[in-house]
Amino acid sequence: MQVGDCLKKIAAVNDISGFGRCSLTAALPVISALGIECCPLPTAVLSNQTGYESFHCVDLTNDLSKFINEWKKLGVKFDGILTGYIASATQAELVSGFIDEFATENTVTVVDPVMADDGQVYGTYSKSLCAKVAHLAKKADIITPNITELCILARHSYKDLLMQSSRPDYLKTVENIARTLLVGKVKCVIVTGVRSSNCICNLLVEKDKVAVSKSEIFGGSYSGTGDIFSSIICAHAVKGTSMVYAVESATRFLEKSIRDSYREGTDRNDGVNFQKYLEMLTNE
Ligand code: PXL
């Protein structure tokens, strides 16, 4: 490292949940393992993520601007901004303002439009919050929706899309839907968890590029995998790594973590055993 070089920084706007290995409990170790400082801007504090039968949530909407104001006083700059779970529609507006204020032309903004999974909108996401998240996604350089979130953002029927999932041109159909989101600032759409012919794919779609990273399927979906994925993507984007490599790296890391959790019989709500594999990221 040259004198004057300092560690790059990502502002991670997300909740912190005591259990579920998602949001900030995933972003902090993963981004740090990739050699980047992760600065958390917490949107809420939860006993555990909302997929469990019961949870307690302290919504930090009323404190968010105070945190942001202190960061303004510090004069901090970020190489990346990564957003995830948002606790209220008002908060989505504050996060949007945060991006306006802190994203310079050299900042990579990654919006993970957390809203839904497996065709179901999360219980804590109202219609107006989903609309605000869709608006926030327009401010990103990179977005990382799962299939359900892709359908919400592109106003496409999830049911219709799922009915086509056994067709040979399914990935092409998903690609075409993702392409409709390449507007304005958005240069890259990465659709996660696309099930196609006995494997699960992450599909990278850019103006002149498409790439697929395939992975074996182990069980159903696990909490936090989207957060681990977007954290790896944001860290690599900040490092200037090619997105094709970044998606492949995130896919391999998650495949190992998910396989380990599946073999152990981990409950889906508890997230995946990613801790054992962080070394894969520190060596990158
Ligand atoms: O991983 C997405 C996520 C993040 N944060 C909280 C959640 C979820 C998904 O359920 O409940 C609190």
Coordinates of C-alpha atoms and ligand atoms in Angstrom, one line a residue:
M1 CA 0.0 0.0 0.0
Q2 CA 1.3 3.5 -0.9
V3 CA 1.4 6.3 1.6
G4 CA -1.9 8.2 1.3
D5 CA -3.8 5.1 0.2
C6 CA -6.4 4.2 2.7
L7 CA -8.8 1.4 3.1
K8 CA -11.9 1.8 0.9
K9 CA -15.2 2.3 2.7
I10 CA -18.7 1.1 2.1
A11 CA -21.7 2.5 4.0
A12 CA -24.0 -0.4 4.7
V13 CA -27.6 0.7 5.2
N14 CA -29.4 -2.3 6.7
D15 CA -30.9 -3.6 9.9
I16 CA -29.1 -5.6 12.6
S17 CA -30.8 -8.9 13.6
G18 CA -29.6 -11.0 16.5
F19 CA -30.4 -14.2 14.7
G20 CA -30.8 -15.1 11.1
R21 CA -27.2 -14.3 9.9
C22 CA -28.6 -11.6 7.5
S23 CA -28.4 -7.9 6.9
L24 CA -25.5 -6.3 8.9
T25 CA -24.4 -9.5 10.6
A26 CA -23.7 -10.7 7.1
A27 CA -22.4 -7.5 5.5
L28 CA -19.9 -6.7 8.3
P29 CA -17.8 -9.9 8.2
V30 CA -18.2 -10.4 4.4
I31 CA -17.2 -6.8 3.4
S32 CA -14.4 -6.8 6.0
A33 CA -13.0 -10.1 4.7
L34 CA -12.8 -8.5 1.2
G35 CA -10.5 -5.9 2.7
I36 CA -13.0 -3.0 2.8
E37 CA -14.2 -1.0 5.8
C38 CA -17.9 -1.6 6.4
C39 CA -19.6 1.4 8.0
P40 CA -23.1 0.4 9.3
L41 CA -26.0 2.8 9.1
P42 CA -28.6 0.7 11.0
T43 CA -32.2 1.0 9.8
A44 CA -33.6 -1.1 12.7
V45 CA -32.5 -3.4 15.5
L46 CA -34.3 -6.8 15.7
S47 CA -34.2 -9.6 18.2
N48 CA -34.1 -11.9 15.1
Q49 CA -35.1 -11.6 11.4
T50 CA -38.8 -11.4 10.6
G51 CA -39.1 -14.9 9.1
Y52 CA -39.2 -16.4 12.6
E53 CA -42.6 -16.8 14.2
S54 CA -42.0 -13.9 16.6
F55 CA -39.6 -11.0 16.7
H56 CA -39.1 -7.6 18.3
C57 CA -38.1 -4.7 16.1
V58 CA -36.9 -1.3 17.1
D59 CA -37.4 0.9 14.1
L60 CA -34.6 3.6 13.8
T61 CA -36.4 5.8 11.3
N62 CA -36.5 8.7 13.8
D63 CA -32.7 8.5 14.5
L64 CA -31.6 8.0 10.9
S65 CA -31.2 11.7 10.0
K66 CA -29.3 12.3 13.3
F67 CA -26.8 9.5 12.4
I68 CA -26.6 10.9 8.8
N69 CA -26.0 14.5 10.2
E70 CA -23.1 13.3 12.4
W71 CA -21.6 11.6 9.3
K72 CA -21.9 14.9 7.5
K73 CA -20.1 16.7 10.3
L74 CA -17.3 14.1 10.1
G75 CA -17.0 14.8 6.4
V76 CA -16.7 11.1 5.5
K77 CA -16.7 9.9 1.9
F78 CA -17.7 6.5 0.7
D79 CA -16.4 4.4 -2.2
G80 CA -19.6 2.3 -2.0
I81 CA -23.1 2.5 -0.6
L82 CA -25.1 -0.7 -0.1
T83 CA -28.7 -0.7 0.9
G84 CA -30.8 -3.6 2.1
Y85 CA -33.7 -4.0 4.6
I86 CA -35.7 -0.8 5.1
A87 CA -38.1 -0.5 8.0
S88 CA -40.6 2.1 6.8
A89 CA -41.7 4.2 3.8
T90 CA -40.3 7.4 5.5
Q91 CA -37.0 5.6 6.0
A92 CA -36.8 4.7 2.3
E93 CA -37.1 8.5 1.6
L94 CA -34.3 9.2 4.1
V95 CA -32.1 6.5 2.5
S96 CA -32.8 8.1 -0.9
G97 CA -31.6 11.4 0.5
F98 CA -28.6 9.8 2.0
I99 CA -27.6 8.5 -1.5
D100 CA -28.2 12.0 -3.0
E101 CA -25.9 13.5 -0.3
F102 CA -23.1 10.9 -0.1
A103 CA -22.8 9.3 -3.6
T104 CA -20.2 11.1 -5.6
E105 CA -19.4 10.2 -9.2
N106 CA -16.8 7.7 -7.9
T107 CA -19.2 6.0 -5.5
V108 CA -20.7 2.6 -6.5
T109 CA -24.3 2.4 -5.3
V110 CA -25.8 -1.1 -4.9
V111 CA -29.4 -1.4 -4.0
D112 CA -30.6 -4.8 -2.9
P113 CA -34.4 -4.2 -3.3
V114 CA -35.3 -6.4 -0.3
M115 CA -39.1 -6.8 -0.3
A116 CA -40.1 -10.3 -1.1
D117 CA -39.1 -13.9 -1.7
D118 CA -40.7 -17.1 -3.1
G119 CA -43.6 -15.0 -4.5
Q120 CA -44.4 -13.5 -1.1
V121 CA -43.9 -9.9 -0.1
Y122 CA -42.4 -9.8 3.5
G123 CA -45.0 -9.1 6.2
T124 CA -43.3 -5.8 7.2
Y125 CA -43.3 -4.4 3.7
S126 CA -46.4 -2.3 2.9
K127 CA -47.5 -1.4 -0.7
S128 CA -46.2 2.1 -0.2
L129 CA -42.8 0.8 1.1
C130 CA -42.5 -1.4 -1.9
A131 CA -43.1 1.5 -4.2
K132 CA -40.4 3.5 -2.4
V133 CA -38.0 0.7 -2.7
A134 CA -38.7 0.5 -6.4
H135 CA -37.9 4.2 -6.6
L136 CA -34.7 3.8 -4.6
A137 CA -33.6 1.1 -7.0
K138 CA -33.5 3.7 -9.8
K139 CA -30.7 5.5 -7.9
A140 CA -28.4 2.5 -8.0
D141 CA -25.6 1.5 -10.4
I142 CA -26.2 -2.1 -9.5
I143 CA -29.3 -3.9 -8.3
T144 CA -29.6 -7.4 -7.0
P145 CA -33.2 -8.5 -7.0
N146 CA -34.3 -12.1 -6.5
I147 CA -36.9 -13.4 -9.0
T148 CA -39.9 -12.2 -6.9
E149 CA -38.4 -8.7 -6.5
L150 CA -37.5 -8.6 -10.2
C151 CA -41.2 -9.2 -11.0
I152 CA -42.3 -6.4 -8.6
L153 CA -39.7 -3.9 -10.0
A154 CA -40.5 -4.8 -13.7
R155 CA -44.3 -5.1 -13.0
H156 CA -44.3 -8.6 -14.4
S157 CA -46.5 -11.4 -13.1
Y158 CA -44.5 -13.7 -10.9
K159 CA -47.1 -16.5 -11.5
D160 CA -46.7 -16.2 -15.3
L161 CA -42.9 -16.2 -15.0
L162 CA -42.8 -19.2 -12.8
M163 CA -45.1 -21.1 -15.2
Q164 CA -42.3 -20.8 -17.8
S165 CA -39.6 -22.0 -15.6
S166 CA -39.3 -25.5 -17.2
R167 CA -39.1 -24.0 -20.7
P168 CA -35.6 -24.1 -22.4
D169 CA -35.8 -20.3 -23.0
Y170 CA -36.6 -19.5 -19.3
L171 CA -33.2 -17.8 -18.6
K172 CA -33.6 -15.7 -21.8
T173 CA -37.1 -14.6 -20.5
V174 CA -35.6 -13.6 -17.1
E175 CA -32.8 -11.8 -19.0
N176 CA -35.4 -9.8 -21.1
I177 CA -37.3 -8.8 -18.0
A178 CA -34.1 -7.7 -16.2
R179 CA -33.1 -5.7 -19.3
T180 CA -36.2 -3.5 -18.8
L181 CA -34.6 -2.3 -15.6
L182 CA -31.4 -1.1 -17.3
V183 CA -32.6 2.5 -17.4
G184 CA -30.9 5.8 -16.3
K185 CA -28.2 5.2 -13.7
V186 CA -28.8 1.4 -13.5
K187 CA -26.0 -0.3 -15.4
C188 CA -26.2 -3.8 -14.0
V189 CA -29.0 -6.0 -12.9
I190 CA -28.0 -9.3 -11.1
V191 CA -31.0 -11.6 -10.6
T192 CA -30.4 -14.0 -7.8
G193 CA -31.8 -17.5 -7.1
V194 CA -33.1 -18.3 -10.6
R195 CA -34.1 -22.0 -10.6
S196 CA -33.5 -23.6 -14.0
S197 CA -33.1 -27.2 -15.0
N198 CA -32.0 -28.6 -11.6
C199 CA -29.6 -25.9 -10.8
I200 CA -29.8 -22.4 -9.3
C201 CA -28.4 -19.5 -11.2
N202 CA -27.4 -16.0 -10.6
L203 CA -27.9 -14.0 -13.8
L204 CA -25.8 -10.9 -14.6
V205 CA -27.4 -8.6 -17.2
E206 CA -25.7 -5.5 -18.5
K207 CA -26.3 -3.5 -21.8
D208 CA -23.9 -5.6 -23.9
K209 CA -23.4 -8.6 -21.6
V210 CA -25.1 -11.5 -20.0
A211 CA -23.5 -14.1 -17.8
V212 CA -24.8 -17.0 -15.7
S213 CA -23.2 -18.5 -12.6
K214 CA -24.7 -21.9 -11.8
S215 CA -24.8 -23.7 -8.5
E216 CA -26.1 -27.0 -7.2
I217 CA -29.4 -26.9 -5.3
F218 CA -29.2 -27.8 -1.6
G219 CA -32.6 -27.6 0.1
G220 CA -34.8 -24.4 -0.1
S221 CA -34.0 -20.8 0.4
Y222 CA -32.0 -19.7 3.5
S223 CA -32.2 -16.4 5.4
G224 CA -29.4 -13.9 4.6
T225 CA -28.1 -15.4 1.3
G226 CA -29.2 -12.3 -0.6
D227 CA -27.4 -10.0 1.9
I228 CA -24.2 -12.1 1.6
F229 CA -24.5 -11.9 -2.2
S230 CA -25.0 -8.1 -2.4
S231 CA -22.2 -7.5 0.1
I232 CA -19.7 -9.5 -2.1
I233 CA -20.9 -7.7 -5.2
C234 CA -20.6 -4.3 -3.6
A235 CA -17.1 -5.0 -2.2
H236 CA -15.9 -6.3 -5.6
A237 CA -17.5 -3.3 -7.4
V238 CA -15.6 -0.9 -5.1
K239 CA -12.4 -2.9 -5.7
G240 CA -12.9 -2.5 -9.5
T241 CA -13.2 -6.3 -10.1
S242 CA -15.2 -7.4 -13.2
M243 CA -18.8 -8.1 -12.4
V244 CA -18.6 -11.5 -14.1
Y245 CA -15.9 -12.6 -11.7
A246 CA -17.7 -11.0 -8.7
V247 CA -20.9 -12.9 -9.5
E248 CA -19.0 -16.2 -9.9
S249 CA -17.1 -15.6 -6.6
A250 CA -20.3 -14.8 -4.7
T251 CA -22.0 -17.9 -6.2
R252 CA -19.1 -20.3 -5.2
F253 CA -19.0 -18.8 -1.7
L254 CA -22.7 -19.2 -1.2
E255 CA -22.7 -22.7 -2.7
K256 CA -20.2 -23.9 -0.1
S257 CA -22.0 -22.1 2.8
I258 CA -25.4 -23.4 1.8
R259 CA -24.2 -27.0 1.2
D260 CA -22.6 -27.0 4.7
S261 CA -25.8 -25.7 6.3
Y262 CA -28.0 -28.2 4.4
R263 CA -25.8 -31.1 5.5
E264 CA -25.9 -29.9 9.1
G265 CA -29.7 -29.6 8.9
T266 CA -29.7 -25.8 9.8
D267 CA -33.2 -24.2 10.0
R268 CA -33.7 -21.8 7.0
N269 CA -34.4 -19.0 9.4
D270 CA -31.0 -19.3 11.0
G271 CA -29.1 -18.5 7.8
V272 CA -26.1 -20.3 6.4
N273 CA -22.7 -21.3 7.8
F274 CA -20.8 -18.7 5.9
Q275 CA -18.3 -18.0 8.7
K276 CA -16.3 -21.2 7.9
Y277 CA -15.7 -20.0 4.4
L278 CA -14.7 -16.4 4.9
E279 CA -11.1 -17.3 4.0
M280 CA -12.3 -17.8 0.4
L281 CA -12.9 -14.0 0.4
T282 CA -9.8 -12.8 2.2
N283 CA -7.6 -14.5 -0.4
E284 CA -9.3 -12.6 -3.3
Ligands
PXL1 O1 -32.4 -11.0 4.4 C1 -33.4 -10.1 4.2 C2 -33.9 -9.6 5.6 C3 -33.2 -8.6 6.2 N1 -33.5 -8.2 7.4 C4 -34.7 -8.6 8.0 C5 -35.4 -9.6 7.4 C6 -35.0 -10.1 6.2 C7 -35.8 -11.1 5.5 O2 -36.8 -11.7 6.0 O3 -36.5 -10.1 8.1 C8 -35.0 -8.1 9.4

